[in-house]
Short mmCIF file of C-alpha atoms in Angstrom, two decimals:
data_model
loop_
_atom_site.label_atom_id
_atom_site.label_comp_id
_atom_site.label_asym_id
_atom_site.label_seq_id
_atom_site.Cartn_x
_atom_site.Cartn_y
_atom_site.Cartn_z
CA MET A 16 -27.01 72.60 -38.01
CA VAL A 17 -25.43 69.51 -36.46
CA ALA A 18 -21.90 68.20 -35.93
CA PHE A 19 -20.02 64.93 -36.38
CA ASP A 20 -16.42 63.86 -36.98
CA PHE A 21 -16.90 62.22 -40.38
CA ASN A 22 -13.24 61.56 -41.23
CA GLY A 23 -12.04 60.55 -37.76
CA ASP A 24 -9.34 63.20 -37.40
CA GLY A 25 -10.57 64.33 -33.98
CA ASN A 26 -12.28 67.49 -35.26
CA LYS A 27 -16.05 67.75 -35.64
CA GLU A 28 -17.41 68.73 -39.04
CA ILE A 29 -20.58 70.85 -39.27
CA VAL A 30 -23.57 69.79 -41.36
CA TYR A 31 -25.26 73.04 -42.39
CA ARG A 32 -28.44 73.77 -44.35
CA ASP A 33 -29.15 76.88 -46.37
CA GLU A 34 -31.83 77.56 -49.00
CA THR A 35 -30.09 75.73 -51.84
CA ASN A 36 -27.46 73.36 -50.43
CA LEU A 37 -26.60 70.99 -47.65
CA ARG A 38 -22.94 71.42 -46.76
CA ILE A 39 -20.36 69.54 -44.71
CA ILE A 40 -17.99 72.16 -43.32
CA TYR A 41 -14.48 71.06 -42.33
CA GLY A 42 -13.86 71.49 -38.61
CA GLY A 43 -10.09 71.19 -38.31
CA PRO A 44 -7.15 73.54 -38.89
CA MET A 45 -6.97 74.67 -42.51
CA ALA A 46 -3.24 73.96 -42.53
CA TYR A 47 -4.15 70.25 -42.28
CA ALA A 48 -7.29 70.29 -44.39
CA PRO A 49 -7.66 67.15 -46.53
CA ALA A 50 -7.98 67.25 -50.29
CA GLY A 51 -11.35 68.56 -51.45
CA VAL A 52 -11.80 71.23 -48.76
CA ASP A 53 -12.23 74.65 -50.42
CA ALA A 54 -11.26 78.10 -49.12
CA ASN A 55 -14.66 78.42 -47.42
CA ARG A 56 -14.11 75.15 -45.53
CA ASN A 57 -16.67 73.27 -47.61
CA TYR A 58 -15.77 69.59 -47.42
CA ALA A 59 -18.76 68.51 -49.52
CA THR A 60 -21.79 70.28 -50.98
CA PHE A 61 -25.07 68.64 -52.00
CA SER A 62 -27.85 70.37 -53.91
CA CYS A 63 -30.81 70.42 -51.52
CA THR A 64 -33.48 73.12 -51.49
CA SER A 65 -35.01 74.26 -48.24
CA GLY A 66 -37.26 76.94 -46.84
CA THR A 67 -34.97 76.95 -43.75
CA GLY A 68 -38.03 77.11 -41.52
CA TRP A 69 -38.22 73.70 -39.86
CA GLU A 70 -35.92 71.41 -41.86
CA HIS A 71 -33.10 69.93 -39.81
CA PRO A 72 -30.45 67.41 -40.97
CA VAL A 73 -29.51 64.56 -38.64
CA VAL A 74 -26.56 62.15 -38.53
CA ALA A 75 -26.98 58.46 -37.70
CA ASP A 76 -26.06 54.99 -38.95
CA ILE A 77 -29.45 54.22 -40.44
CA ASN A 78 -28.60 51.00 -42.33
CA ALA A 79 -26.21 49.26 -39.88
CA ASP A 80 -23.27 49.38 -42.30
CA GLY A 81 -20.87 50.64 -39.64
CA GLU A 82 -20.69 54.24 -40.85
CA ALA A 83 -22.68 57.43 -40.52
CA GLU A 84 -25.25 58.79 -42.95
CA ILE A 85 -26.88 62.21 -43.16
CA VAL A 86 -30.68 62.33 -43.39
CA GLY A 87 -32.58 65.47 -44.30
CA SER A 88 -35.41 66.89 -46.36
CA CYS A 89 -34.73 68.36 -49.79
CA GLY A 90 -37.80 70.13 -51.12
CA THR A 91 -40.61 67.62 -50.61
CA SER A 92 -38.34 64.56 -50.41
CA ILE A 93 -36.45 62.86 -47.61
CA CYS A 94 -32.86 62.31 -48.76
CA VAL A 95 -30.01 60.22 -47.40
CA PHE A 96 -26.38 61.20 -48.03
CA GLY A 97 -23.49 58.79 -47.55
CA SER A 98 -19.80 58.44 -48.19
CA VAL A 99 -18.36 57.92 -51.69
CA ASN A 100 -14.59 57.55 -51.91
CA TYR A 101 -13.77 56.97 -48.24
CA PRO A 102 -15.99 55.50 -45.50
CA TRP A 103 -17.30 57.80 -42.79
CA MET A 104 -16.82 57.05 -39.13
CA PRO A 105 -19.26 54.86 -37.17
CA ALA A 106 -22.22 56.56 -35.51
CA ARG A 107 -25.11 55.74 -33.20
CA PRO A 108 -28.21 54.44 -35.03
CA ILE A 109 -30.56 57.05 -33.58
CA TRP A 110 -31.28 60.80 -33.48
CA ASN A 111 -34.54 61.28 -31.65
CA GLN A 112 -35.25 65.01 -31.40
CA LEU A 113 -34.31 68.54 -32.41
CA SER A 114 -32.39 69.24 -29.20
CA TYR A 115 -30.38 66.02 -29.36
CA ASN A 116 -27.97 64.88 -26.71
CA ASN A 117 -26.16 61.54 -26.62
CA VAL A 118 -27.42 60.64 -23.15
CA ASN A 119 -31.14 61.44 -23.51
CA VAL A 120 -32.07 58.33 -25.53
CA ASN A 121 -30.88 54.73 -25.75
CA ASP A 122 -29.95 53.07 -29.04
CA ASP A 123 -33.23 51.10 -29.04
CA GLY A 124 -35.30 54.30 -28.73
CA SER A 125 -36.14 53.90 -25.06
CA ILE A 126 -35.60 56.78 -22.65
CA PRO A 127 -33.16 56.13 -19.79
CA VAL A 128 -34.58 56.32 -16.29
CA ARG A 129 -31.37 58.06 -15.23
CA GLN A 130 -29.20 59.82 -17.76
CA GLN A 131 -25.47 59.21 -17.80
CA ASN A 132 -23.34 62.03 -16.46
CA ILE A 133 -22.31 64.12 -19.49
CA LEU A 134 -19.23 65.33 -17.58
CA ALA A 135 -17.82 61.81 -17.29
CA SER A 136 -14.35 61.46 -18.86
CA PHE A 137 -13.38 58.60 -21.15
CA ASN A 138 -9.83 57.47 -21.91
CA GLY A 139 -8.14 60.36 -20.17
CA ALA A 140 -8.89 63.29 -17.90
CA ASN A 141 -11.14 66.03 -19.30
CA ASN A 142 -12.04 63.91 -22.33
CA GLN A 143 -15.75 64.63 -21.89
CA ILE A 144 -17.02 63.35 -25.21
CA LEU A 145 -20.66 63.18 -24.02
CA ASN A 146 -20.74 66.89 -23.17
CA THR A 147 -22.11 68.00 -26.54
CA PHE A 148 -25.29 69.38 -28.08
CA ASN A 149 -26.73 68.40 -31.47
CA THR A 150 -23.58 66.39 -32.05
CA GLN A 151 -23.65 62.72 -32.96
CA LEU A 152 -21.43 60.24 -31.13
CA ASN A 153 -18.96 57.82 -32.67
CA PRO A 154 -19.27 54.91 -30.19
CA LEU A 155 -15.62 54.00 -30.70
CA GLU A 156 -14.68 57.26 -28.96
CA LEU A 157 -15.86 55.65 -25.71
CA ILE A 158 -13.15 52.98 -25.93
CA SER A 159 -10.43 54.56 -28.08
CA PRO A 160 -7.78 56.93 -26.71
CA PRO A 161 -7.98 60.54 -27.92
CA GLY A 162 -6.43 60.97 -31.35
CA GLN A 163 -6.83 57.31 -32.30
CA ILE A 164 -8.73 56.93 -35.56
CA ALA A 165 -11.05 54.01 -36.18
CA ALA A 166 -10.07 52.35 -39.43
CA PRO A 167 -10.64 49.13 -41.36
CA ASP A 168 -7.90 46.52 -41.62
CA ILE A 169 -8.42 44.25 -44.59
CA SER A 170 -6.59 41.20 -45.88
CA VAL A 171 -6.95 38.73 -48.74
CA SER A 172 -7.05 34.97 -48.20
CA GLY A 173 -8.32 31.72 -49.62
CA ALA A 174 -7.57 32.49 -53.26
CA THR A 175 -8.36 29.47 -55.46
CA ILE A 176 -8.77 28.86 -59.18
CA THR A 177 -12.28 27.52 -59.71
CA ASN A 178 -11.99 26.34 -63.33
CA LEU A 179 -8.91 24.10 -63.31
CA ASN A 180 -8.57 21.53 -66.07
CA PRO A 181 -8.43 17.82 -65.11
CA ASP A 182 -4.63 17.88 -65.45
CA GLY A 183 -4.36 20.73 -62.94
CA THR A 184 -3.73 23.49 -65.45
CA ALA A 185 -5.95 26.46 -66.16
CA ASN A 186 -7.04 28.23 -69.32
CA CYS A 187 -5.45 31.65 -68.98
CA SER A 188 -7.75 33.16 -71.59
CA ASN A 189 -10.63 32.64 -69.14
CA LEU A 190 -9.17 32.50 -65.66
CA GLN A 191 -11.67 32.27 -62.78
CA ILE A 192 -10.49 32.97 -59.24
CA GLN A 193 -12.44 33.07 -55.98
CA TYR A 194 -11.05 34.69 -52.82
CA GLN A 195 -12.08 36.26 -49.51
CA ILE A 196 -11.49 39.74 -48.12
CA THR A 197 -11.65 39.99 -44.32
CA ASN A 198 -11.93 43.18 -42.28
CA THR A 199 -10.47 42.82 -38.78
CA GLY A 200 -10.31 46.58 -38.13
CA SER A 201 -12.43 48.84 -35.95
CA ALA A 202 -14.45 50.46 -38.76
CA ALA A 203 -16.30 49.34 -41.87
CA MET A 204 -14.59 49.28 -45.26
CA ALA A 205 -16.80 50.85 -47.91
CA LYS A 206 -17.34 49.12 -51.22
CA ASN A 207 -15.58 50.09 -54.45
CA ILE A 208 -12.07 49.60 -53.08
CA TYR A 209 -9.60 48.52 -55.71
CA VAL A 210 -8.46 44.92 -56.20
CA TYR A 211 -5.38 44.28 -58.35
CA VAL A 212 -3.95 41.11 -59.87
CA TYR A 213 -0.25 40.85 -60.81
CA ASP A 214 1.79 38.28 -62.71
CA LYS A 215 4.74 38.60 -60.32
CA ASP A 216 5.29 39.82 -56.78
CA PRO A 217 5.50 43.63 -57.17
CA ARG A 218 7.06 43.95 -53.73
CA THR A 219 10.24 42.26 -54.91
CA GLN A 220 10.15 42.27 -58.72
CA ALA A 221 10.27 45.56 -60.58
CA ASN A 222 9.02 43.95 -63.80
CA ALA A 223 5.75 42.76 -62.24
CA SER A 224 2.80 43.66 -64.47
CA LEU A 225 -0.74 44.59 -63.49
CA ILE A 226 -2.84 42.11 -65.47
CA TYR A 227 -6.32 42.83 -64.10
CA GLN A 228 -8.12 45.22 -61.78
CA THR A 229 -11.63 45.55 -60.40
CA VAL A 230 -13.43 46.91 -57.32
CA THR A 231 -15.29 45.31 -54.43
CA ASN A 232 -19.06 45.23 -54.82
CA GLN A 233 -20.21 45.53 -51.21
CA ASN A 234 -19.32 47.11 -47.89
CA ILE A 235 -17.29 45.04 -45.44
CA PRO A 236 -18.42 45.62 -41.85
CA ARG A 237 -15.81 45.12 -39.14
CA ASN A 238 -15.11 41.50 -38.14
CA THR A 239 -16.69 40.10 -41.31
CA SER A 240 -15.56 38.66 -44.64
CA ILE A 241 -16.89 38.78 -48.18
CA THR A 242 -16.27 36.43 -51.10
CA GLN A 243 -15.32 37.86 -54.50
CA ASN A 244 -15.02 36.20 -57.88
CA LEU A 245 -12.73 37.26 -60.72
CA ASN A 246 -13.05 36.25 -64.36
CA PHE A 247 -10.46 37.60 -66.78
CA GLY A 248 -7.96 36.71 -69.49
CA VAL A 249 -4.23 36.90 -68.84
CA PRO A 250 -2.38 39.07 -71.40
CA SER A 251 -0.04 37.13 -73.67
CA THR A 252 2.85 39.30 -72.47
CA SER A 253 2.54 37.71 -69.01
CA LEU A 254 2.71 34.11 -70.24
CA PRO A 255 3.88 31.57 -69.25
CA LEU A 256 2.56 32.18 -65.73
CA ASN A 257 3.28 30.18 -62.58
CA LYS A 258 1.70 32.33 -59.90
CA VAL A 259 -0.69 35.28 -59.54
CA TYR A 260 -0.74 37.90 -56.77
CA ILE A 261 -3.88 39.60 -55.48
CA ALA A 262 -3.61 42.95 -53.73
CA VAL A 263 -6.40 45.04 -52.24
CA ASN A 264 -6.76 48.72 -51.29
CA THR A 265 -3.42 49.96 -52.60
CA ASN A 266 -2.02 51.98 -55.47
CA PRO A 267 -1.45 49.48 -58.32
CA TYR A 268 2.08 50.73 -58.96
CA MET A 269 3.37 50.72 -55.38
CA THR A 270 6.28 48.39 -54.74
CA VAL A 271 5.02 47.49 -51.26
CA LEU A 272 1.52 46.09 -50.90
CA ILE A 273 -0.80 46.45 -47.94
CA ASP A 274 -2.13 42.91 -48.30
CA ALA A 275 -1.22 40.20 -50.78
CA SER A 276 -2.22 36.61 -51.47
CA ASP A 277 -0.93 34.15 -54.02
CA TYR A 278 -2.09 30.90 -55.56
CA GLU A 279 0.60 28.21 -55.89
CA GLY A 280 -1.09 26.44 -58.80
CA LYS A 281 -0.20 25.62 -62.34
CA LEU A 282 -1.22 28.21 -64.90
CA SER A 283 -0.71 27.68 -68.60
CA GLY A 284 -1.37 29.65 -71.74
CA MET A 285 -3.46 28.59 -74.66
#
């Protein structure tokens, strides 16, 4: 049994093994439990057989994607469990022993000559985040005030049409757009976030139509950008078209977008 704050709400979740399942148990007040937490506090349950004799799950960022993973044995296999719909919080890249403590090993696997004082406070009196046992550390807790949640902050930029005709128009039955998504936040943005394309600005025009949607195909670590390509046909109901709007990580029918980008080019129908 180990602990980690997977969703960044300030409460540690428990990773627990029994004979048939590996469970993430919600650690906060049930009155504020997020969607998906059942009456027994199960946040997530994975089928994973165990003799419960020596098996022990651990939490660490094992692939340097900026978020935690759970590693454990299931039967005769070593399994890795990660986030699906929402990214988990960042974690240290190491868990070196059964009786794990954040100060008894460095990130590179070396053993410190002198351990850091586990009673040291960070960002406020009595905020002794190192004073734990078998609990993984989110490194951002060392620099973030208590209650502050690490989160991605993404924006769209550099949208261009890559298959313009010589006269500057584009074939709207096969529109090709390239753009960048940048994450300037303090946590990674997991892949499979939604990207929406509109024929008008939905923030100001109620008759704006969603003409295409897709998802991102890779994680976006903090302080990095990825390039995405779209290839789609514009519905005839949206023609003629002068401008397209790209929105990311928002409900497609919201009237206010989190991030938006537009291309001031000429678009024409067939």
